[in-house]
Amino acid sequence: MLFVLYYIVAVSVLVLHFTGVLARNNLEWIVLVLAVTVFPAVIYL
């Protein structure tokens, strides 16, 4: 269940990134935080 929630958040952040919403609202750091959280998830699997 946690992985499903993680992927929903990740996909929504990527959509917001590519549409430019994050850049307009100065929230581009969320993409970097998401990228950092990918590594522990990959190591855990």
Backbone as a chain_set.jsonl record, in Angstrom:
{"seq": "MLFVLYYIVAVSVLVLHFTGVLARNNLEWIVLVLAVTVFPAVIYL", "coords": {"N": [[0.821, -1.195, 0.0], [1.961, 1.205, 0.743], [3.863, 1.547, -1.244], [2.24, 1.988, -3.465], [1.059, 4.423, -2.828], [3.392, 5.977, -2.794], [4.164, 5.862, -5.509], [1.982, 7.129, -6.713], [2.268, 9.728, -5.725], [4.792, 10.276, -6.838], [4.322, 10.168, -9.617], [2.482, 12.233, -9.889], [4.061, 14.431, -9.121], [5.956, 14.4, -11.166], [4.33, 14.954, -13.382], [3.463, 17.536, -12.718], [5.941, 18.764, -12.802], [6.744, 18.56, -15.518], [4.734, 19.987, -16.752], [5.258, 22.5, -15.905], [4.311, 23.703, -13.637], [5.559, 23.486, -11.148], [7.904, 24.972, -11.504], [6.891, 27.53, -11.928], [5.794, 28.115, -9.445], [7.982, 28.081, -7.851], [8.796, 25.634, -6.738], [10.552, 23.656, -7.436], [12.327, 22.15, -6.038], [11.059, 19.979, -5.01], [11.201, 17.927, -6.844], [13.859, 17.178, -6.619], [13.904, 16.228, -3.978], [12.227, 14.05, -4.283], [13.803, 12.513, -6.008], [15.928, 11.852, -4.312], [14.629, 10.223, -2.49], [14.157, 7.966, -3.947], [16.362, 6.269, -3.995], [16.698, 4.883, -1.405], [14.366, 3.338, -1.57], [14.871, 1.705, -3.756], [17.108, 0.297, -2.849], [15.948, -1.043, -0.726], [14.263, -2.838, -2.009]], "CA": [[0.0, 0.0, 0.0], [2.851, 2.358, 0.818], [4.475, 1.733, -2.558], [1.232, 2.561, -4.35], [0.982, 5.836, -2.462], [4.637, 6.6, -3.244], [4.131, 6.013, -6.956], [0.981, 8.148, -7.045], [2.918, 11.022, -5.464], [5.88, 10.456, -7.796], [3.769, 10.468, -10.94], [1.89, 13.57, -9.858], [5.158, 15.407, -9.102], [6.531, 14.451, -12.508], [3.393, 15.659, -14.258], [3.557, 18.956, -12.385], [7.248, 19.247, -13.254], [6.786, 18.698, -16.973], [3.792, 21.018, -17.189], [5.812, 23.789, -15.529], [3.646, 24.243, -12.449], [6.525, 23.592, -10.06], [8.83, 26.07, -11.794], [6.181, 28.797, -11.736], [5.561, 28.34, -8.021], [9.28, 27.964, -7.188], [8.772, 24.384, -5.97], [11.325, 22.694, -8.203], [13.082, 21.332, -5.091], [10.307, 18.749, -4.734], [11.724, 16.899, -7.744], [15.118, 16.698, -6.032], [13.559, 15.419, -2.808], [11.705, 12.789, -4.808], [14.93, 11.744, -6.534], [16.684, 11.314, -3.179], [13.856, 9.162, -1.845], [14.115, 6.787, -4.8], [17.475, 5.376, -3.705], [16.386, 3.903, -0.345], [13.322, 2.413, -2.025], [15.508, 0.722, -4.645], [17.96, -0.564, -2.022], [15.074, -1.887, 0.068], [13.748, -3.932, -2.839]], "C": [[0.867, 1.262, 0.0], [3.519, 2.627, -0.532], [3.498, 2.359, -3.55], [1.086, 4.049, -4.083], [2.22, 6.593, -2.937], [4.611, 6.845, -4.759], [3.089, 7.03, -7.409], [1.572, 9.54, -6.839], [4.001, 11.288, -6.507], [5.356, 10.828, -9.183], [3.16, 11.864, -10.967], [2.962, 14.657, -9.825], [5.79, 15.509, -10.489], [5.619, 15.171, -13.492], [3.441, 17.153, -13.994], [4.883, 19.556, -12.844], [7.247, 19.509, -14.755], [5.762, 19.686, -17.513], [4.25, 22.413, -16.782], [5.195, 24.407, -14.297], [4.651, 24.438, -11.313], [7.485, 24.758, -10.28], [8.155, 27.423, -11.572], [5.983, 29.134, -10.275], [6.826, 28.184, -7.182], [9.339, 26.737, -6.271], [9.558, 23.277, -6.673], [12.135, 21.767, -7.282], [12.359, 20.03, -4.767], [10.793, 17.607, -5.623], [13.021, 16.328, -7.183], [14.865, 15.835, -4.801], [13.029, 14.061, -3.246], [12.832, 11.909, -5.338], [15.759, 11.133, -5.403], [15.933, 10.16, -2.518], [13.783, 7.894, -2.692], [15.193, 5.788, -4.385], [17.22, 4.432, -2.533], [15.307, 2.909, -0.761], [13.919, 1.334, -2.927], [16.386, -0.226, -3.839], [17.109, -1.518, -1.187], [14.554, -3.067, -0.736], [14.867, -4.875, -3.203]], "O": [[0.547, 2.253, -0.657], [3.717, 3.778, -0.919], [3.896, 3.174, -4.383], [0.999, 4.845, -5.018], [2.115, 7.718, -3.425], [4.995, 7.918, -5.225], [3.304, 7.724, -8.402], [1.396, 10.426, -7.676], [4.116, 12.407, -7.006], [5.904, 11.714, -9.838], [3.303, 12.591, -11.949], [2.786, 15.707, -10.443], [6.123, 16.608, -10.934], [6.096, 15.919, -14.346], [3.459, 17.952, -14.931], [4.939, 20.724, -13.23], [7.698, 20.562, -15.208], [5.915, 20.175, -18.632], [3.698, 23.406, -17.255], [5.53, 25.538, -13.945], [4.599, 25.44, -10.6], [7.838, 25.455, -9.329], [8.787, 28.357, -11.079], [6.0, 30.306, -9.898], [6.762, 28.156, -5.953], [9.87, 26.805, -5.163], [9.252, 22.095, -6.512], [12.579, 20.705, -7.718], [12.982, 19.077, -4.298], [10.796, 16.45, -5.203], [13.255, 15.122, -7.265], [15.537, 14.822, -4.604], [13.352, 13.039, -2.641], [12.818, 10.694, -5.14], [16.24, 10.008, -5.532], [16.557, 9.215, -2.036], [13.382, 6.845, -2.187], [14.957, 4.581, -4.421], [17.512, 3.243, -2.664], [15.339, 1.753, -0.34], [13.509, 0.175, -2.862], [16.411, -1.426, -4.113], [17.495, -2.665, -0.964], [14.419, -4.171, -0.209], [14.639, -5.864, -3.9]]}, "num_chains": 1, "name": "protein.A"}
